[in-house]
Amino acid sequence: MSHSISLTVNGAGHDLTLDDPRITLLDLLRERLDLTGSKKGCDRGQCGACTVLIDGRRTNACLTLAVTLDGAAVTTIEGLADGEVLHPVQAAFIDHDGFQCGYCTPGQIMSAVGLIAEGQAGTDPERIREGMSGNLCRCAAYHGITEAVMDATRRMAEQDEKVNA
Ligand code: FES
Ligand code: FES
C-alpha cells in the first residue's frame, strides 16, 4: 500500500508517494530528491552525519520515517546558504578549520545551527562540546568545530543586534 505525503524541503514543496512506508527521511532526501549533502554514516542514530532540521529541531534523518512527516518543513545543508552567501555557521567552519575529510561536516553544521537556534550554544566550549556530542568526527576535528560554533554564535548574535538596533 502506498502513502502520499506533502512536505517542504529547503522552502520547496514536494508531493510524494511512498511505496514503502519504511523509507527513512535520509533515503528520501538522498535517493528521491537528489539532496546528497546529508550523509549516511551509521544509519542507526549513532554518528549524527545525517542531521537535518525538521520544523527547526535537529533530527537524525536516518531514524525518521518519511511517512511521519506529512506537512513538515525540512532544512538540509543544501538549504542554508543564501545564494552565494554562506550561512554564518558554514563560514565559521571554514574560518576555523572545523573539518578534515568533510564527511561529518553537513551533520555538524546542521547540528550547530540547531544548537544555536535553541539558545544552547553560549560561549562555554564545554557546553558546546556537550551540545554537539551526538555528532561524531572520525578525523577528530573537534577543536575547530567547537571554535566555529562559538564564533558563529557570536556572529549571529551581532547580526541580530544590528537588525534589532
Ligand atoms: Fe544517521 Fe549516523 S547516519 S546518525
Ligand atoms: Fe572527517 Fe569529521 S571531518 S569525519
PDB file of C-alpha atoms and ligand atoms in Angstrom:
ATOM      1  CA  MET A   1       0.000   0.000   0.000  1.00  0.00           C
ATOM      2  CA  SER A   2       1.425   3.382  -0.950  1.00  0.00           C
ATOM      3  CA  HIS A   3       1.280   6.561   1.141  1.00  0.00           C
ATOM      4  CA  SER A   4       1.165  10.158  -0.009  1.00  0.00           C
ATOM      5  CA  ILE A   5       2.861  12.944   1.894  1.00  0.00           C
ATOM      6  CA  SER A   6       3.435  16.622   1.304  1.00  0.00           C
ATOM      7  CA  LEU A   7       6.498  18.172   2.799  1.00  0.00           C
ATOM      8  CA  THR A   8       8.612  21.237   2.338  1.00  0.00           C
ATOM      9  CA  VAL A   9      12.323  20.787   1.833  1.00  0.00           C
ATOM     10  CA  ASN A  10      14.509  23.878   1.860  1.00  0.00           C
ATOM     11  CA  GLY A  11      11.472  26.000   1.074  1.00  0.00           C
ATOM     12  CA  ALA A  12      10.261  23.918  -1.870  1.00  0.00           C
ATOM     13  CA  GLY A  13       7.039  21.932  -1.638  1.00  0.00           C
ATOM     14  CA  HIS A  14       7.025  18.237  -2.583  1.00  0.00           C
ATOM     15  CA  ASP A  15       4.060  15.919  -3.016  1.00  0.00           C
ATOM     16  CA  LEU A  16       5.454  12.409  -2.766  1.00  0.00           C
ATOM     17  CA  THR A  17       4.112   8.910  -2.982  1.00  0.00           C
ATOM     18  CA  LEU A  18       5.926   6.392  -0.815  1.00  0.00           C
ATOM     19  CA  ASP A  19       5.659   2.805  -1.998  1.00  0.00           C
ATOM     20  CA  ASP A  20       7.436   1.576   1.114  1.00  0.00           C
ATOM     21  CA  PRO A  21       6.374   3.066   4.469  1.00  0.00           C
ATOM     22  CA  ARG A  22       9.769   2.086   5.891  1.00  0.00           C
ATOM     23  CA  ILE A  23      11.741   4.591   3.788  1.00  0.00           C
ATOM     24  CA  THR A  24      13.681   6.954   6.008  1.00  0.00           C
ATOM     25  CA  LEU A  25      13.909  10.673   5.532  1.00  0.00           C
ATOM     26  CA  LEU A  26      17.617  10.211   4.812  1.00  0.00           C
ATOM     27  CA  ASP A  27      16.979   7.830   1.927  1.00  0.00           C
ATOM     28  CA  LEU A  28      14.163  10.014   0.653  1.00  0.00           C
ATOM     29  CA  LEU A  29      16.444  13.055   0.594  1.00  0.00           C
ATOM     30  CA  ARG A  30      19.385  11.276  -0.977  1.00  0.00           C
ATOM     31  CA  GLU A  31      17.687   8.886  -3.392  1.00  0.00           C
ATOM     32  CA  ARG A  32      14.426  10.593  -4.361  1.00  0.00           C
ATOM     33  CA  LEU A  33      15.243  14.296  -4.049  1.00  0.00           C
ATOM     34  CA  ASP A  34      18.951  14.134  -5.012  1.00  0.00           C
ATOM     35  CA  LEU A  35      19.936  16.021  -1.878  1.00  0.00           C
ATOM     36  CA  THR A  36      23.076  14.094  -1.027  1.00  0.00           C
ATOM     37  CA  GLY A  37      24.565  16.630   1.388  1.00  0.00           C
ATOM     38  CA  SER A  38      23.105  14.743   4.354  1.00  0.00           C
ATOM     39  CA  LYS A  39      25.438  11.795   4.861  1.00  0.00           C
ATOM     40  CA  LYS A  40      24.809   8.205   5.801  1.00  0.00           C
ATOM     41  CA  GLY A  41      27.456   7.346   8.348  1.00  0.00           C
ATOM     42  CA  CYS A  42      25.949   4.629  10.523  1.00  0.00           C
ATOM     43  CA  ASP A  43      22.258   4.558   9.501  1.00  0.00           C
ATOM     44  CA  ARG A  44      21.372   3.802  13.103  1.00  0.00           C
ATOM     45  CA  GLY A  45      21.384   7.085  15.002  1.00  0.00           C
ATOM     46  CA  GLN A  46      24.902   6.911  16.370  1.00  0.00           C
ATOM     47  CA  CYS A  47      27.006   9.348  14.348  1.00  0.00           C
ATOM     48  CA  GLY A  48      24.943  12.445  13.503  1.00  0.00           C
ATOM     49  CA  ALA A  49      26.169  12.632   9.891  1.00  0.00           C
ATOM     50  CA  CYS A  50      22.548  12.696   8.701  1.00  0.00           C
ATOM     51  CA  THR A  51      21.416  15.566  10.941  1.00  0.00           C
ATOM     52  CA  VAL A  52      18.773  17.856   9.432  1.00  0.00           C
ATOM     53  CA  LEU A  53      16.264  20.280  10.898  1.00  0.00           C
ATOM     54  CA  ILE A  54      12.628  19.194  10.991  1.00  0.00           C
ATOM     55  CA  ASP A  55      10.374  22.127  11.858  1.00  0.00           C
ATOM     56  CA  GLY A  56      13.527  23.752  13.244  1.00  0.00           C
ATOM     57  CA  ARG A  57      14.583  20.888  15.502  1.00  0.00           C
ATOM     58  CA  ARG A  58      17.760  18.845  14.998  1.00  0.00           C
ATOM     59  CA  THR A  59      16.918  15.323  13.997  1.00  0.00           C
ATOM     60  CA  ASN A  60      18.714  12.249  12.737  1.00  0.00           C
ATOM     61  CA  ALA A  61      17.224  11.721   9.277  1.00  0.00           C
ATOM     62  CA  CYS A  62      18.251   8.054   9.341  1.00  0.00           C
ATOM     63  CA  LEU A  63      15.926   7.403  12.295  1.00  0.00           C
ATOM     64  CA  THR A  64      12.949   9.316  10.919  1.00  0.00           C
ATOM     65  CA  LEU A  65      10.366   7.596   8.767  1.00  0.00           C
ATOM     66  CA  ALA A  66       9.397   9.836   5.869  1.00  0.00           C
ATOM     67  CA  VAL A  67       5.769   8.740   6.176  1.00  0.00           C
ATOM     68  CA  THR A  68       5.542  10.536   9.527  1.00  0.00           C
ATOM     69  CA  LEU A  69       6.480  13.884   8.014  1.00  0.00           C
ATOM     70  CA  ASP A  70       3.315  14.907   6.202  1.00  0.00           C
ATOM     71  CA  GLY A  71       3.151  18.713   6.470  1.00  0.00           C
ATOM     72  CA  ALA A  72       6.650  19.078   7.937  1.00  0.00           C
ATOM     73  CA  ALA A  73       9.336  21.558   6.910  1.00  0.00           C
ATOM     74  CA  VAL A  74      12.800  20.064   6.480  1.00  0.00           C
ATOM     75  CA  THR A  75      16.022  22.018   6.170  1.00  0.00           C
ATOM     76  CA  THR A  76      19.158  20.317   4.915  1.00  0.00           C
ATOM     77  CA  ILE A  77      22.689  21.576   4.420  1.00  0.00           C
ATOM     78  CA  GLU A  78      21.734  22.499   0.841  1.00  0.00           C
ATOM     79  CA  GLY A  79      19.180  24.977   2.189  1.00  0.00           C
ATOM     80  CA  LEU A  80      21.464  27.009   4.446  1.00  0.00           C
ATOM     81  CA  ALA A  81      23.341  29.353   2.137  1.00  0.00           C
ATOM     82  CA  ASP A  82      21.619  32.397   0.688  1.00  0.00           C
ATOM     83  CA  GLY A  83      22.696  32.092  -2.930  1.00  0.00           C
ATOM     84  CA  GLU A  84      26.454  32.595  -2.918  1.00  0.00           C
ATOM     85  CA  VAL A  85      26.442  33.875   0.649  1.00  0.00           C
ATOM     86  CA  LEU A  86      27.274  31.186   3.168  1.00  0.00           C
ATOM     87  CA  HIS A  87      25.327  30.810   6.397  1.00  0.00           C
ATOM     88  CA  PRO A  88      27.412  32.186   9.315  1.00  0.00           C
ATOM     89  CA  VAL A  89      27.904  28.652  10.661  1.00  0.00           C
ATOM     90  CA  GLN A  90      29.224  27.454   7.287  1.00  0.00           C
ATOM     91  CA  ALA A  91      31.583  30.440   7.102  1.00  0.00           C
ATOM     92  CA  ALA A  92      32.806  29.843  10.652  1.00  0.00           C
ATOM     93  CA  PHE A  93      33.577  26.171   9.938  1.00  0.00           C
ATOM     94  CA  ILE A  94      35.794  27.275   7.053  1.00  0.00           C
ATOM     95  CA  ASP A  95      37.463  30.034   9.074  1.00  0.00           C
ATOM     96  CA  HIS A  96      38.256  27.677  11.976  1.00  0.00           C
ATOM     97  CA  ASP A  97      39.169  24.542  10.013  1.00  0.00           C
ATOM     98  CA  GLY A  98      36.217  22.717  11.527  1.00  0.00           C
ATOM     99  CA  PHE A  99      36.747  19.689   9.298  1.00  0.00           C
ATOM    100  CA  GLN A 100      39.286  17.495   7.582  1.00  0.00           C
ATOM    101  CA  CYS A 101      37.700  14.915   5.247  1.00  0.00           C
ATOM    102  CA  GLY A 102      34.352  16.720   5.474  1.00  0.00           C
ATOM    103  CA  TYR A 103      32.160  13.643   5.710  1.00  0.00           C
ATOM    104  CA  CYS A 104      30.648  14.561   9.068  1.00  0.00           C
ATOM    105  CA  THR A 105      30.550  18.273   8.263  1.00  0.00           C
ATOM    106  CA  PRO A 106      26.986  18.690   6.915  1.00  0.00           C
ATOM    107  CA  GLY A 107      25.652  16.994  10.032  1.00  0.00           C
ATOM    108  CA  GLN A 108      27.939  19.012  12.298  1.00  0.00           C
ATOM    109  CA  ILE A 109      26.826  22.252  10.691  1.00  0.00           C
ATOM    110  CA  MET A 110      23.119  21.402  10.838  1.00  0.00           C
ATOM    111  CA  SER A 111      23.509  20.374  14.456  1.00  0.00           C
ATOM    112  CA  ALA A 112      25.314  23.633  15.232  1.00  0.00           C
ATOM    113  CA  VAL A 113      22.577  25.659  13.535  1.00  0.00           C
ATOM    114  CA  GLY A 114      20.000  23.844  15.656  1.00  0.00           C
ATOM    115  CA  LEU A 115      22.034  24.247  18.843  1.00  0.00           C
ATOM    116  CA  ILE A 116      22.406  27.991  18.303  1.00  0.00           C
ATOM    117  CA  ALA A 117      18.696  28.347  17.488  1.00  0.00           C
ATOM    118  CA  GLU A 118      17.887  26.512  20.721  1.00  0.00           C
ATOM    119  CA  GLY A 119      19.890  29.171  22.566  1.00  0.00           C
ATOM    120  CA  GLN A 120      22.066  26.408  23.978  1.00  0.00           C
ATOM    121  CA  ALA A 121      25.421  27.190  22.366  1.00  0.00           C
ATOM    122  CA  GLY A 122      26.654  30.057  24.545  1.00  0.00           C
ATOM    123  CA  THR A 123      30.327  30.836  24.953  1.00  0.00           C
ATOM    124  CA  ASP A 124      31.441  27.890  27.073  1.00  0.00           C
ATOM    125  CA  PRO A 125      33.413  25.366  24.977  1.00  0.00           C
ATOM    126  CA  GLU A 126      32.478  22.538  27.323  1.00  0.00           C
ATOM    127  CA  ARG A 127      28.799  23.292  26.901  1.00  0.00           C
ATOM    128  CA  ILE A 128      29.167  23.388  23.127  1.00  0.00           C
ATOM    129  CA  ARG A 129      31.015  20.066  23.140  1.00  0.00           C
ATOM    130  CA  GLU A 130      28.187  18.559  25.143  1.00  0.00           C
ATOM    131  CA  GLY A 131      25.549  20.070  22.846  1.00  0.00           C
ATOM    132  CA  MET A 132      27.375  18.695  19.806  1.00  0.00           C
ATOM    133  CA  SER A 133      28.133  15.312  21.361  1.00  0.00           C
ATOM    134  CA  GLY A 134      25.692  13.495  19.084  1.00  0.00           C
ATOM    135  CA  ASN A 135      27.878  14.347  16.105  1.00  0.00           C
ATOM    136  CA  LEU A 136      30.982  12.224  15.779  1.00  0.00           C
ATOM    137  CA  CYS A 137      34.045  13.151  13.725  1.00  0.00           C
ATOM    138  CA  ARG A 138      36.404  10.367  12.765  1.00  0.00           C
ATOM    139  CA  CYS A 139      39.022  12.968  11.865  1.00  0.00           C
ATOM    140  CA  ALA A 140      38.753  14.408  15.383  1.00  0.00           C
ATOM    141  CA  ALA A 141      38.366  17.980  14.181  1.00  0.00           C
ATOM    142  CA  TYR A 142      36.601  18.748  17.437  1.00  0.00           C
ATOM    143  CA  HIS A 143      38.724  21.732  18.424  1.00  0.00           C
ATOM    144  CA  GLY A 144      37.948  23.578  15.184  1.00  0.00           C
ATOM    145  CA  ILE A 145      34.294  22.562  15.351  1.00  0.00           C
ATOM    146  CA  THR A 146      33.924  23.980  18.857  1.00  0.00           C
ATOM    147  CA  GLU A 147      35.724  27.192  17.894  1.00  0.00           C
ATOM    148  CA  ALA A 148      33.489  27.505  14.806  1.00  0.00           C
ATOM    149  CA  VAL A 149      30.297  27.083  16.812  1.00  0.00           C
ATOM    150  CA  MET A 150      31.443  29.687  19.352  1.00  0.00           C
ATOM    151  CA  ASP A 151      32.385  32.135  16.604  1.00  0.00           C
ATOM    152  CA  ALA A 152      29.157  31.573  14.659  1.00  0.00           C
ATOM    153  CA  THR A 153      27.127  32.103  17.837  1.00  0.00           C
ATOM    154  CA  ARG A 154      28.874  35.438  18.349  1.00  0.00           C
ATOM    155  CA  ARG A 155      28.471  36.478  14.693  1.00  0.00           C
ATOM    156  CA  MET A 156      24.779  35.629  14.664  1.00  0.00           C
ATOM    157  CA  ALA A 157      24.165  37.485  17.928  1.00  0.00           C
ATOM    158  CA  GLU A 158      25.888  40.555  16.434  1.00  0.00           C
ATOM    159  CA  GLN A 159      23.742  40.258  13.310  1.00  0.00           C
ATOM    160  CA  ASP A 160      20.611  40.074  15.448  1.00  0.00           C
ATOM    161  CA  GLU A 161      21.704  43.148  17.398  1.00  0.00           C
ATOM    162  CA  LYS A 162      22.176  45.080  14.167  1.00  0.00           C
ATOM    163  CA  VAL A 163      18.750  44.018  12.876  1.00  0.00           C
ATOM    164  CA  ASN A 164      17.088  44.990  16.161  1.00  0.00           C
ATOM    165  CA  ALA A 165      19.018  48.270  16.610  1.00  0.00           C
TER     166      ALA A 165
HETATM  167 FE1  FES B   1      22.146   8.900  10.992  1.00  0.00          FE
HETATM  168 FE2  FES B   1      24.588   8.058  11.654  1.00  0.00          FE
HETATM  169  S1  FES B   1      23.675   8.138   9.674  1.00  0.00           S
HETATM  170  S2  FES B   1      23.095   9.003  12.941  1.00  0.00           S
HETATM  171 FE1  FES B   2      36.309  13.733   8.684  1.00  0.00          FE
HETATM  172 FE2  FES B   2      34.719  14.750  10.559  1.00  0.00          FE
HETATM  173  S1  FES B   2      35.969  15.838   9.145  1.00  0.00           S
HETATM  174  S2  FES B   2      34.840  12.706   9.880  1.00  0.00           S
END
